[in-house]
Every structure is written in C-alpha cells, then in structure tokens.
Amino acid sequence: MSKATQPAGHHGQAQATTTTKTTTQTERNVRKIQSHPKSGLEWVSHAIFGDPDYKWGYFQPYVRDAKKTGRWTEWSVSALANADDGAPLKEKDDDSRSKRRTKYKMAEELKNDTRPARVDIRGILGVDYHPGDYNDDFFRLHYSNLYTKTVNFVYKWFDGGVNIRSTGGDPKNDPNYHSGMWNMALSEQFLQYARFVAHEDMGADKWQGMIDRGQSRKWLIVGILGQIMERKIFNELLFGADRFTAAELERLDFKWVNKEGYGRKASRAITARYSVENTLVPPNFWYRVDELTAGTTEIFLPMLNVFKEYWSDSTKGPDYNLQFFMQELHALFSYAGLLQVCMAISPSIFHFVSATPGSRMDYSLEQQSDMQLYRESRDRYERLDKQWAVEMDSAAPGTRVNVPGEGEMQAPENKEARRKMEYHRIRGARVKFAVFPKVTRYRPENKGKGQPDLRNIKDGSQFQDLMADVEGQSIVDISHCMVVYYQGLMYPEPNKIEATTLDQHLDSIVKPSNGLFALIYFLLEKVFKYLRIGFWHVLVVGVLIGLVYSSYAGSGFIAYLGRAWIVPLLAFSFCFYLISNYYFRDVRDPVKGWLTILLPLLSLYAAGFYYTYNQIEPPAHSPENDWWPILYISDSIFSFLRQVLAIIGIGAGPAKASA
C-alpha cells in the first residue's frame, strides 16, 4: 500500500503547540461543584415555563451551582457598557494611559477605568510619521507577532488545558455528555465562522471533540479570529477611514476598475496617506476597533460564561474577567488594524488568502501550526490500515468481514479488487483547521532604480510619470497559510462519506423541549415556517398566472400601446434605463435602481388595468403623433426661453406684417 504524504512542521513563525494533558491533570483544572437537586416547585415551574439554565447544555450543573452559591453573574457587553457610563473617569484623555512613563499595570488601570486602553502606536511603529513605504521585514515581523499573540490569547481564554469530555459527567445518565459544547446555545456568528475554518476528521476528534478538546478548540477559535481579521480588517481599503475618505477610496477603486492593479493601488495609497498624515491612523480607527471588539466579544460570550464557572480558580487566574478579555482583544484588533493601515498607504498590493478546510495539503502555500494533532490522526489510520490488511489476508475472497474500527465490509475477490481497495484507502494530509491567512506582497520594481517612492506624489499624472520607469515586479511571501492537518483520503470512492458537515452534526443532536411553553412555541414555529414557505410559493405562482392572464385580458391595450405609443415608450425606456444604471453602478443603490424600473412599469400596468377593467377605450392617437410628448416638452422649453430673452431685451421685435 502506498505511504501517505507526511508534512513537516512549521519553523518560520512561532509555533504554539501544547502537550496532551492526562486525565488527572485535566480534572485538577475543573471546578469541583456540589449537586443541587430541584425542589418540587422548581420541577413544576421548569416543566411549564422551562429551565432557564437549559441553554448551557452540558454545563447546567456548574451554572446551577454558581447560582446557588451566589457567585453567578452572566457576562454581557451591554452590562459592562452601562457600568462604564455611570462610572466617573479619572483620566480625561483617552490616550493618556499610553503616555505614562511609569510601568503600566493593567489590573490597577481597569479598576479605575474599565474602558479598553489604546495601544501605543508610536511605540509599535517607532516613528512619528509614516515613511514612504515599509520594507518586507517590517510586515513579516509584525504579521508573525500578530499570529503569535492571537494564539497566546486564545490559549489563555479558551484552551487552558481543559478537555470537556474527559472530566465530569456520566455518559450513561447525562444526556448532554456526548453532545458536548455544541449542545449549548452558541452564537449563530460562531457557528457560521466555524463552517469557514473547520473540517471533520471522523477518525479522530470528530465535531464534538473539535470543540470539547482544549487543543483542538484552540485552533478552531484562532481560525475564527483569523477570519474576522481578514474579513473585517484586512479586506478594508483603509481600516478606520471616515465616511468621506471611505467613499473616495471606493470611488477611485471603481473608477479605475479596468486599469492595471498598481495604478489603482497607488491612487488609493495617496488618498489613504492624506487621511493619516498627522495621526498615523485614520479618524475613525479607534471607533472601528471598539465596535469590532464589542461585536466579537458577543460571539464568544456563551463560551466565556461557562468557562468562568467550569474552570478552576487556579486554571483561570485572577485576571479571568470580561474587562481583561475585552482589553486584550481590543489590543489584538488594534495591532491588526494598524498593520492594515501600513498596507493601505503602501503602493504595494497585498493579497490575503485562507486555506480551504478539507482540501489537500499544499506545502508551497501552507505551514502547520500543530504537528501533534496531525500525528495522532496519522497514527490512528495507520493502525486501522494494518488491522484491515490482517483481516483481508485471513478472509476468504468475497466474504463479509468485520474490521475493527471500520465495521463490516466485503473482502476482495481477487488481486485486482485488492489493489483497487488499497488505492481508495491511500491517505495524506488534508486541511482540518484553516488557522491564519497567507499574505503575499506584490510590488512594482525597476531593478536599476528600485521601488517607486510616493512621498512627493500629489496627483495621478505624477504617478504615471513615475510608473513609466517600472519594468517588473517583486513577489514576496509575508507569511504562509497557517493550518492544522488531518490524515484524509486522497482518492475516496464516489459514494464514500468521509466527513459530515457542521449542520449535519448539529441536526443529529437530540434536544428535548424545554418545558410546555417551549414545546408549544416549537410546534407553532414549525407550522408558521411551512405556512411561510407555502405563502411564497403560492405568491410566486400566483404572480406568474396573473401576468399571463393580464397579458391575455389586456391584449387590446397592449396592441394599442404598440400601435400608437411605440416611439415614446422606447424613448422613455431608454431614459429610465440610464437612470437605473446610474443607481446600480455609480451610486450602488439597488433600491433606487429597482424603483426607477418598477414604478413606470406599475404605472403602465395600472393604466392598462383601468381601461381593461372598465372597458373604456383609451384615447385615440395616430402614428403621426407618436412624438407629441417629446415635441410638447421641447416646444415648452423654447417658449420659456423666448419669453426670458424678450424680458431682458435681447429677443427679436414684433414681426412685420406681410405685404
């Protein structure tokens, strides 16, 4: 049997891997709780109105213990914001905390002011003003630091060396034990991002182990943060730009859409540089960082709320609270936003690409974040292959064989069938987690004169003169795609199901109804769902039937329009097309574009309905008068101009009487 491809580990950037925790070590990381049986009143109340702790799934006993012992407080961004609004601020200047010369102590600071402190931008960049451009080593260093800081952040808040399924719970009596964390009320945004970054390895963690096991959970959440940074920060033309600058950048990008890439990027870079000329960051930079921090915190709040009760105090440490979480996340997004601003003012083109979960290894683009998870997957499948070979060697040709770990299958009938089965069992590295995006820098370059300098460029004509000397380009990898692999099938059989989707896994989790009211609500929701689907189907079919019938019933009115109004209709249709095209392409307002199209059509339909329903003959017009609306408008305009000229004394005098 062919051997699977085995990728090497990641050496270019900081590698943050963790060793496997033993069961004893993991149990010490989990809080010890007491059992709190429900009273009769609680049973009745929960049977009717539902258990308020139901949404915490596997962690219900821990939340209940926290409530009974008086330590429960559900974290929320809104509660923290309300607390900030009522607290007097000792520092008036938002930037004053970063300017202090004394050693910064976050714990002391957050006691006085719970707002996230701003990072020292000048200290990070080491300059007061942006240079003409930053070199490759600058971007490599800071992007590598951003990745490393993200991994460390996630390990502190979401990993902790705690594996959910290996501690506590009884798999026979606890219905939530096998469901793990997927059974709790995770945010929809979390689930959506998880679909983008993860692929199931059915032989190892599967979906439930992917979030229950601390080491796998870490890479899942690092991948989610990487997607958030790519989509919300690095895909921006200028992160934190004010509304005017953002609109101008969009206009320039759209205006030169058919031009070569370096010209478009340079025109945006000039505009972006003016926006950050005196402050290093755009005017709305901190507002966008605050907004993104609050929104991302909402995504992870369900997990944070259960971890603060599930993890032991020694595992969490004294700084495990919402204020510290938001402060560290705020600093992380500030760092990413600052890096994007440096890319925006550069004439270089920066291309971001993330790995596709489930795709084959491409080591020219990818590097591993964690070798241990891949080795575990590879070793397991190698053991299964050895067991399969032993069973196939000992089985009679064509008989049914029960292979440990794989179930029942038919033994090959001959050597050709055996080779075919071995071919379909060849495995190699595939992407399990798309952890962090790859960045490639494209830069115009003349080998004799180097890269163009934009510091003295004021307009596009000067840039064109500068680019006239450019003969080529340099392509530099700032980083590789950071991934975690699993050992997957390279050539699976056509009907082979190697993995399930996250939606399929969530649908397979049995969730009993939470009280009588919840059951009624569930039934009503299903009824209204199918009624809504049926309504739209009936509406679409009804509209189509109505249009066909209207065309038949109003055929006389349609013929009248084609006979008497064809030229004005064509002229006005062209005008409405130009107006709607302006809204669709230039203004990018599809609502006004569709209104421009639909309102005239609806008006024409209403006129036809009126004449057809009331059986009234429309006004008669001969083909000679097809142009009368346009001629009438033109004659009105010229009459008005003649009156204006006559008033100011320029117009011609009264006409002479004919002889």
XYZ file of C-alpha atoms in Angstrom:
659
model
C 0.000 0.000 0.000
C 1.293 3.464 -0.841
C 2.502 5.543 2.027
C 0.717 8.774 2.862
C 2.335 12.143 2.424
C 3.701 13.420 5.718
C 4.170 17.197 6.019
C 6.868 18.770 8.102
C 6.259 21.128 10.991
C 6.250 24.911 10.974
C 9.574 26.573 11.701
C 9.339 30.081 10.149
C 6.962 31.520 12.758
C 6.388 30.938 16.420
C 4.874 27.510 16.911
C 2.431 27.359 19.800
C 1.679 23.693 20.480
C 0.590 22.157 23.714
C 1.251 18.731 25.142
C -1.576 16.337 25.850
C -2.964 16.622 29.349
C -3.544 13.467 31.318
C -6.950 12.814 32.843
C -5.639 13.567 36.328
C -4.142 16.880 35.246
C -7.318 17.891 33.415
C -9.526 17.050 36.381
C -7.462 19.378 38.555
C -8.250 22.178 36.086
C -12.013 21.820 36.586
C -14.011 23.324 39.422
C -15.426 20.925 41.990
C -19.143 21.522 42.476
C -21.944 20.241 44.679
C -25.185 18.695 43.498
C -28.295 20.845 43.979
C -31.477 18.780 43.432
C -34.516 20.677 42.206
C -37.375 21.331 44.585
C -40.939 20.351 43.755
C -41.810 23.946 42.887
C -38.840 24.139 40.538
C -39.880 20.912 38.810
C -43.370 22.268 38.183
C -42.092 25.673 37.062
C -39.498 24.209 34.730
C -41.999 21.707 33.301
C -44.297 24.567 32.303
C -42.088 27.587 31.679
C -38.772 25.820 31.011
C -35.456 25.624 32.803
C -33.553 28.948 32.494
C -30.272 27.004 32.630
C -31.254 24.760 29.726
C -29.278 26.858 27.226
C -25.987 25.975 28.956
C -26.277 22.325 27.894
C -23.512 20.181 29.422
C -22.593 22.995 31.839
C -26.005 23.273 33.531
C -24.784 21.762 36.846
C -21.909 24.268 37.005
C -24.149 27.252 36.319
C -26.706 25.985 38.829
C -24.001 25.575 41.476
C -22.789 29.122 40.788
C -26.310 30.469 41.244
C -26.919 28.529 44.429
C -23.625 29.657 45.957
C -24.146 33.300 44.943
C -21.177 33.726 42.608
C -23.079 33.716 39.299
C -23.012 36.814 37.119
C -23.736 36.424 33.436
C -21.259 38.432 31.420
C -22.636 40.772 28.769
C -21.192 43.652 26.797
C -24.241 45.825 27.464
C -23.915 45.421 31.236
C -20.261 46.420 31.036
C -21.119 49.435 28.881
C -23.809 50.547 31.329
C -21.329 50.276 34.182
C -18.865 52.411 32.238
C -21.493 55.084 31.555
C -22.129 55.612 35.245
C -18.526 55.492 36.462
C -16.503 58.692 36.819
C -13.369 58.664 34.715
C -10.130 59.632 36.358
C -8.398 60.110 33.021
C -9.897 62.669 30.675
C -7.574 61.970 27.775
C -8.244 58.617 26.076
C -4.601 58.419 25.046
C -3.171 59.429 28.403
C -2.758 55.869 29.626
C -0.355 55.059 26.826
C 1.710 58.188 27.511
C 2.612 57.436 31.107
C 6.246 56.968 31.923
C 5.561 54.658 34.880
C 5.242 50.919 34.379
C 1.789 50.057 33.102
C -0.296 47.790 35.337
C -3.440 46.591 33.619
C -5.158 45.297 36.761
C -4.812 48.621 38.568
C -5.896 50.555 35.488
C -9.053 48.524 34.870
C -10.151 49.057 38.463
C -10.338 52.780 37.773
C -11.478 52.728 34.150
C -12.995 49.649 32.525
C -12.730 51.062 29.007
C -10.126 49.253 26.861
C -6.870 51.214 26.815
C -5.398 52.145 23.454
C -2.113 50.634 22.374
C 0.899 52.878 21.916
C 1.001 53.204 18.132
C 4.152 55.308 18.034
C 5.875 52.834 20.302
C 4.953 49.936 17.991
C 5.997 51.654 14.769
C 8.910 53.560 16.264
C 8.095 56.647 14.147
C 6.007 59.815 14.430
C 5.103 59.854 10.728
C 4.682 57.102 8.180
C 7.686 56.720 5.839
C 7.279 56.402 2.090
C 6.826 52.656 2.495
C 7.657 49.817 4.872
C 10.033 47.036 3.889
C 9.261 43.325 3.770
C 10.921 42.573 7.106
C 8.609 45.070 8.808
C 5.488 43.277 7.591
C 6.951 39.830 8.276
C 7.825 40.763 11.836
C 4.512 42.335 12.755
C 2.319 39.782 10.992
C 4.230 36.993 12.726
C 3.770 38.784 16.056
C 0.056 39.192 15.360
C -0.287 35.439 14.763
C 1.690 34.540 17.886
C -0.253 36.974 20.081
C -3.538 35.591 18.723
C -2.520 32.016 19.588
C -1.434 33.019 23.103
C -4.654 34.977 23.608
C -6.829 32.034 22.609
C -4.874 29.566 24.756
C -5.398 31.749 27.816
C -9.129 32.299 27.369
C -10.401 29.177 25.575
C -7.920 26.308 25.939
C -6.498 26.244 29.436
C -5.514 22.602 29.011
C -9.112 21.586 29.789
C -10.765 18.795 27.814
C -14.518 18.847 28.354
C -15.427 15.210 27.724
C -12.593 13.697 29.756
C -13.832 15.208 33.036
C -17.065 15.074 34.979
C -20.413 13.784 33.751
C -21.730 10.277 33.342
C -22.095 9.084 29.725
C -24.891 6.707 30.774
C -27.028 9.119 32.783
C -26.068 12.584 31.474
C -27.890 13.272 28.142
C -25.569 16.212 27.401
C -22.334 14.300 27.887
C -21.928 13.087 24.314
C -23.209 16.332 22.810
C -20.517 18.400 24.442
C -20.298 22.117 23.824
C -22.234 22.003 20.545
C -25.375 21.396 22.594
C -25.194 24.760 24.350
C -26.580 27.998 22.942
C -23.589 29.104 20.858
C -23.997 32.291 18.859
C -25.005 31.993 15.218
C -21.941 34.002 14.164
C -19.701 31.482 15.938
C -21.312 28.614 14.043
C -21.026 30.478 10.754
C -17.322 31.154 11.194
C -16.764 27.558 12.346
C -18.114 26.396 8.974
C -15.463 28.509 7.249
C -12.436 27.238 9.166
C -13.008 23.600 10.210
C -13.416 20.177 8.596
C -14.311 16.998 10.446
C -11.816 14.194 10.973
C -14.144 11.249 11.582
C -11.291 9.032 12.731
C -10.040 11.321 15.483
C -11.793 14.237 17.209
C -14.909 14.406 15.039
C -17.031 17.524 15.509
C -17.671 17.053 19.204
C -14.011 16.536 20.046
C -13.108 19.516 17.899
C -14.661 21.851 20.450
C -14.570 19.720 23.611
C -10.828 19.059 23.472
C -8.810 22.090 24.528
C -6.035 21.725 21.964
C -8.452 21.402 19.029
C -10.709 24.125 20.413
C -7.744 26.497 20.468
C -7.085 26.150 16.739
C -10.778 26.371 15.916
C -11.040 29.739 17.676
C -7.710 31.019 16.315
C -9.119 30.239 12.873
C -12.307 32.148 13.675
C -10.321 35.186 14.837
C -8.182 34.932 11.698
C -11.328 35.021 9.562
C -12.687 38.000 11.489
C -9.430 39.905 10.972
C -9.308 39.044 7.278
C -12.931 39.953 6.572
C -13.398 42.918 8.906
C -9.908 44.481 8.892
C -7.589 43.382 6.098
C -10.253 43.422 3.366
C -10.926 47.115 4.046
C -9.467 49.721 1.702
C -8.446 51.736 4.781
C -9.452 50.429 8.193
C -10.936 53.231 10.297
C -11.391 55.722 7.451
C -14.021 58.427 7.906
C -17.095 58.341 5.708
C -15.770 60.847 3.173
C -12.410 59.093 2.751
C -14.051 55.653 2.554
C -16.405 56.894 -0.188
C -13.494 58.454 -2.066
C -11.484 55.218 -1.885
C -14.476 53.247 -3.146
C -14.942 55.755 -5.976
C -11.291 55.557 -7.017
C -11.313 51.768 -6.860
C -14.420 51.600 -9.023
C -13.274 54.339 -11.408
C -10.041 52.554 -12.276
C -11.519 49.048 -12.205
C -10.304 48.413 -15.755
C -6.803 49.755 -15.095
C -3.808 47.708 -14.005
C -3.602 46.886 -10.304
C -0.600 49.005 -9.324
C -2.194 52.186 -10.662
C -5.395 51.555 -8.710
C -3.494 50.738 -5.530
C -1.236 53.794 -5.845
C -4.192 56.167 -6.304
C -5.788 54.732 -3.149
C -2.470 54.867 -1.292
C -2.154 58.618 -1.960
C -5.663 59.251 -0.601
C -5.059 56.977 2.396
C -1.777 58.728 3.190
C -3.531 62.120 3.338
C -6.066 60.624 5.781
C -3.356 59.510 8.237
C -0.842 62.269 7.605
C -0.654 63.697 11.129
C -2.052 60.924 13.339
C -0.645 57.621 11.970
C -4.201 56.197 11.946
C -7.460 57.385 10.301
C -10.040 59.430 12.267
C -12.436 56.531 12.898
C -9.746 53.961 13.686
C -10.473 53.643 17.408
C -14.227 53.711 16.870
C -13.938 50.757 14.466
C -11.667 48.877 16.887
C -14.162 49.441 19.718
C -17.052 48.331 17.527
C -15.268 45.198 16.312
C -14.157 44.304 19.857
C -17.707 44.550 21.198
C -19.161 42.527 18.313
C -16.531 39.794 18.565
C -16.980 39.569 22.327
C -20.669 38.881 21.743
C -19.694 35.925 19.530
C -17.697 34.260 22.317
C -19.790 35.244 25.350
C -21.599 31.866 25.710
C -18.262 30.046 25.956
C -16.737 32.600 28.310
C -19.751 32.436 30.632
C -19.428 28.673 31.094
C -15.632 28.572 31.224
C -15.539 31.034 34.108
C -17.614 28.527 36.117
C -16.198 25.301 34.700
C -12.508 26.089 35.028
C -10.922 26.000 38.454
C -9.641 29.222 40.003
C -6.045 28.076 39.600
C -6.611 27.481 35.877
C -8.313 30.828 35.246
C -6.126 33.042 37.355
C -7.222 36.356 38.925
C -7.445 38.180 35.573
C -10.135 35.976 34.031
C -12.915 38.557 33.699
C -14.745 40.327 30.900
C -12.830 43.598 31.251
C -9.487 41.859 30.758
C -10.831 39.823 27.843
C -12.055 42.912 26.017
C -8.820 44.774 26.779
C -6.658 42.038 25.275
C -8.981 41.559 22.298
C -9.014 45.331 21.776
C -5.198 45.381 21.715
C -5.185 42.458 19.251
C -7.550 44.192 16.819
C -5.676 47.473 17.246
C -2.486 45.717 16.199
C -4.174 44.129 13.170
C -5.811 47.441 12.221
C -2.504 49.287 12.466
C -0.877 46.702 10.199
C -3.688 47.164 7.666
C -3.196 50.952 7.697
C 0.500 50.429 6.911
C -0.547 48.221 3.992
C -3.142 50.748 2.788
C -0.638 53.618 2.491
C 1.846 51.405 0.640
C 1.855 51.349 -3.193
C 2.282 47.572 -2.968
C -0.590 45.156 -3.442
C -1.204 42.785 -0.516
C -3.128 39.622 -1.259
C -4.741 37.596 1.534
C -5.845 34.005 1.033
C -7.038 31.405 3.539
C -6.797 27.655 3.194
C -9.941 25.689 2.368
C -10.949 23.166 5.049
C -10.851 19.644 3.658
C -8.516 20.492 0.763
C -5.268 18.636 0.090
C -2.008 19.780 1.553
C -0.238 22.450 -0.496
C 3.045 22.896 1.288
C 4.198 25.635 -1.076
C 1.468 27.822 0.453
C 0.854 26.281 3.876
C 2.659 25.614 7.127
C 1.485 23.622 10.127
C 0.501 25.220 13.386
C 0.352 21.952 15.331
C 2.077 18.706 14.351
C 0.692 16.726 17.281
C -2.905 16.679 16.063
C -1.781 15.522 12.629
C 0.421 12.766 14.077
C -2.477 11.483 16.192
C -4.708 11.289 13.130
C -1.992 9.662 11.016
C -1.095 7.070 13.654
C -4.714 6.081 14.132
C -5.288 5.463 10.443
C -2.026 3.554 10.140
C -3.253 1.198 12.888
C -6.565 0.796 11.079
C -4.776 0.030 7.815
C -2.703 -2.686 9.497
C -5.833 -4.225 11.030
C -7.577 -4.026 7.657
C -4.675 -5.774 5.924
C -4.655 -8.565 8.531
C -8.405 -9.134 8.194
C -8.286 -9.101 4.379
C -5.361 -11.557 4.313
C -7.152 -14.019 6.568
C -10.612 -13.714 4.986
C -11.895 -15.871 2.182
C -12.360 -13.997 -1.125
C -15.763 -12.317 -1.416
C -16.862 -12.971 2.177
C -18.122 -10.350 4.627
C -15.528 -9.314 7.205
C -15.926 -7.235 10.372
C -12.913 -4.903 10.508
C -12.273 -3.324 13.939
C -12.924 0.414 13.843
C -14.463 0.325 10.354
C -17.384 -2.067 10.511
C -18.418 -4.799 8.139
C -17.126 -4.892 4.571
C -16.624 -7.368 1.755
C -13.217 -8.950 1.224
C -11.717 -8.537 -2.280
C -12.369 -11.382 -4.689
C -9.018 -11.178 -6.476
C -5.755 -9.250 -6.618
C -7.184 -6.593 -8.918
C -10.028 -5.883 -6.474
C -7.463 -5.798 -3.633
C -5.327 -3.213 -5.468
C -8.416 -1.094 -6.138
C -9.412 -1.151 -2.478
C -5.863 -0.219 -1.434
C -5.887 2.648 -3.923
C -9.065 4.076 -2.396
C -7.520 3.765 1.094
C -4.451 5.903 0.320
C -4.334 8.783 2.776
C -2.443 12.033 3.032
C -2.542 15.397 4.738
C -5.705 17.468 4.337
C -6.675 20.739 5.996
C -8.569 20.284 9.257
C -8.318 23.890 10.503
C -7.659 26.948 8.343
C -5.886 28.837 11.118
C -4.478 32.080 9.686
C -4.450 33.624 6.188
C -1.433 33.813 3.886
C -0.166 37.264 2.856
C 1.668 37.910 -0.404
C 3.157 41.288 -1.349
C 3.281 42.416 -4.988
C 5.400 45.484 -5.625
C 6.336 47.376 -8.827
C 10.063 47.496 -9.245
C 12.848 48.646 -11.544
C 15.993 46.689 -10.812
C 18.139 49.713 -11.590
C 16.110 52.334 -9.720
C 14.347 50.249 -7.073
C 10.757 50.755 -5.897
C 8.811 53.987 -6.622
C 8.531 56.454 -3.741
C 5.119 58.084 -3.208
C 6.108 60.652 -0.617
C 6.167 63.568 -3.110
C 3.373 62.366 -5.376
C 0.371 64.739 -5.372
C -1.800 63.509 -8.237
C -2.269 60.710 -10.727
C -0.259 62.324 -13.551
C 2.887 62.404 -11.410
C 2.327 58.750 -10.555
C 2.043 57.845 -14.237
C 5.379 59.548 -14.904
C 6.911 57.623 -12.029
C 5.495 54.304 -13.222
C 6.910 54.851 -16.727
C 10.277 53.608 -15.447
C 8.868 50.463 -13.841
C 9.838 47.337 -15.760
C 8.766 44.477 -13.484
C 7.573 43.463 -10.063
C 8.720 41.630 -6.963
C 6.575 38.973 -5.289
C 7.300 38.327 -1.621
C 5.574 35.935 0.801
C 4.965 37.831 4.032
C 3.582 34.662 5.610
C 2.178 31.259 4.693
C -1.292 29.882 5.335
C -1.228 28.524 8.859
C -3.156 25.251 9.031
C -3.655 22.083 11.048
C -3.800 18.879 9.005
C -5.535 15.561 9.444
C -4.928 12.276 7.621
C -7.638 12.153 4.968
C -8.432 10.005 1.955
C -6.707 11.106 -1.247
C -8.855 9.110 -3.700
C -12.103 8.196 -1.922
C -14.721 6.048 -3.566
C -17.522 8.010 -5.257
C -20.121 7.234 -2.586
C -17.738 7.314 0.368
C -18.819 9.697 3.144
C -15.575 10.725 4.770
C -16.950 13.598 6.874
C -20.198 15.255 7.875
C -20.866 18.965 7.792
C -21.347 21.006 10.944
C -25.026 21.454 10.114
C -25.483 17.709 9.832
C -23.814 17.233 13.206
C -25.987 19.897 14.839
C -29.132 18.318 13.369
C -28.099 14.944 14.810
C -28.041 16.299 18.380
C -31.276 15.427 20.155
C -32.517 18.459 22.072
C -35.569 17.760 24.239
C -38.105 20.544 24.578
C -37.564 22.912 27.488
C -40.972 22.997 29.165
C -44.543 23.060 27.893
C -44.360 26.607 26.572
C -41.191 25.792 24.638
C -42.914 22.754 23.094
C -45.904 24.869 22.039
C -43.568 27.530 20.647
C -41.643 24.859 18.725
C -44.826 23.492 17.167
C -46.089 26.959 16.257
C -42.708 27.838 14.785
C -42.795 24.757 12.563
C -46.368 25.495 11.468
C -45.579 29.124 10.620
C -42.388 28.052 8.853
C -44.269 25.817 6.440
C -47.070 28.355 6.088
C -44.500 30.992 5.195
C -42.881 28.703 2.641
C -46.292 27.838 1.216
C -47.284 31.525 1.070
C -44.245 32.473 -1.023
C -44.760 29.513 -3.344
C -48.397 30.470 -3.844
C -47.429 34.123 -4.312
C -44.814 33.400 -6.983
C -47.094 31.011 -8.855
C -49.999 33.439 -8.486
C -47.983 36.340 -9.870
C -46.917 34.282 -12.894
C -50.507 33.178 -13.555
C -51.694 36.779 -13.038
C -49.189 38.113 -15.571
C -50.198 35.519 -18.152
C -53.894 36.260 -17.616
C -53.291 40.023 -17.659
C -51.491 39.703 -20.985
C -54.457 37.796 -22.387
C -57.184 40.044 -20.937
C -55.329 43.261 -21.777
C -54.187 42.207 -25.230
C -56.185 45.091 -26.714
C -54.398 47.656 -24.551
C -51.014 46.099 -25.353
C -51.807 46.280 -29.068
C -52.868 49.910 -28.618
C -49.523 50.759 -26.975
C -47.583 49.061 -29.735
C -49.620 50.826 -32.442
C -49.818 54.370 -31.081
C -47.093 54.805 -28.421
C -44.173 52.665 -29.507
C -41.743 55.522 -30.176
C -42.361 57.454 -26.917
C -42.219 54.184 -24.951
C -38.861 53.314 -26.447
C -37.531 56.803 -25.746
C -38.702 56.835 -22.134
C -37.491 53.251 -21.599
C -34.013 54.310 -22.670
C -34.131 57.257 -20.242
C -35.231 55.064 -17.346
C -32.506 52.566 -18.238
C -29.852 55.270 -17.985
C -31.212 56.482 -14.631
C -31.419 52.982 -13.147
C -27.953 52.120 -14.456
C -26.623 55.196 -12.651
C -28.108 53.980 -9.370
C -26.920 50.396 -9.851
C -23.349 51.059 -10.996
C -22.280 54.523 -9.855
C -24.263 55.162 -6.679
C -24.566 51.444 -5.838
C -28.068 51.917 -4.518
C -30.070 48.932 -5.827
C -33.259 50.066 -4.061
C -33.485 53.292 -6.071
C -32.425 51.408 -9.181
C -35.288 48.918 -8.896
C -37.743 51.695 -8.007
C -36.747 53.529 -11.179
C -37.583 50.405 -13.185
C -40.676 49.200 -11.345
C -42.584 52.461 -10.807
C -43.060 53.224 -14.544
C -43.993 49.592 -15.206
C -46.514 49.579 -12.362
C -47.977 52.872 -13.577
C -48.358 51.453 -17.074
C -49.898 48.267 -15.659
C -52.357 50.340 -13.572
C -53.396 52.296 -16.668
C -53.987 49.083 -18.603
C -55.941 47.585 -15.698
C -58.131 50.708 -15.520
C -59.015 50.736 -19.225
C -59.451 46.964 -19.459
C -61.489 46.505 -16.260
C -63.843 49.428 -17.019
C -63.971 48.511 -20.735
C -63.081 52.084 -21.713
C -61.405 52.848 -24.989
C -58.063 54.621 -24.454
C -57.513 58.000 -26.182
C -57.023 57.622 -29.896
C -53.619 58.609 -31.290
C -52.409 58.278 -34.836
C -48.862 57.129 -35.632
C -48.131 60.681 -36.863
C -48.443 61.911 -33.274
C -46.045 59.381 -31.742
C -43.576 62.103 -30.926
C -46.071 64.527 -29.378
C -44.800 64.200 -25.722
C -41.240 64.990 -26.756
C -42.338 67.752 -29.141
C -44.578 69.239 -26.457
C -41.749 69.322 -23.901
C -39.335 70.836 -26.441
C -41.852 73.482 -27.507
C -42.486 74.412 -23.854
C -38.766 74.845 -23.203
C -38.252 77.051 -26.279
C -41.311 79.145 -25.428
C -39.925 79.774 -21.952
C -36.520 80.772 -23.368
C -38.131 83.187 -25.835
C -40.040 84.852 -23.003
C -36.861 85.221 -20.921
C -34.976 86.772 -23.851
C -37.816 89.157 -24.570
C -37.859 90.340 -20.952
C -34.161 91.186 -20.917
C -34.425 92.933 -24.305
C -32.412 90.552 -26.420
C -35.239 88.876 -28.256
C -36.422 89.969 -31.709
C -39.061 92.659 -32.031
C -42.585 92.158 -33.341
C -42.772 90.553 -36.738
C -43.518 92.801 -39.697
C -46.826 92.412 -41.426
C -46.613 90.817 -44.778
C -47.209 92.935 -47.758
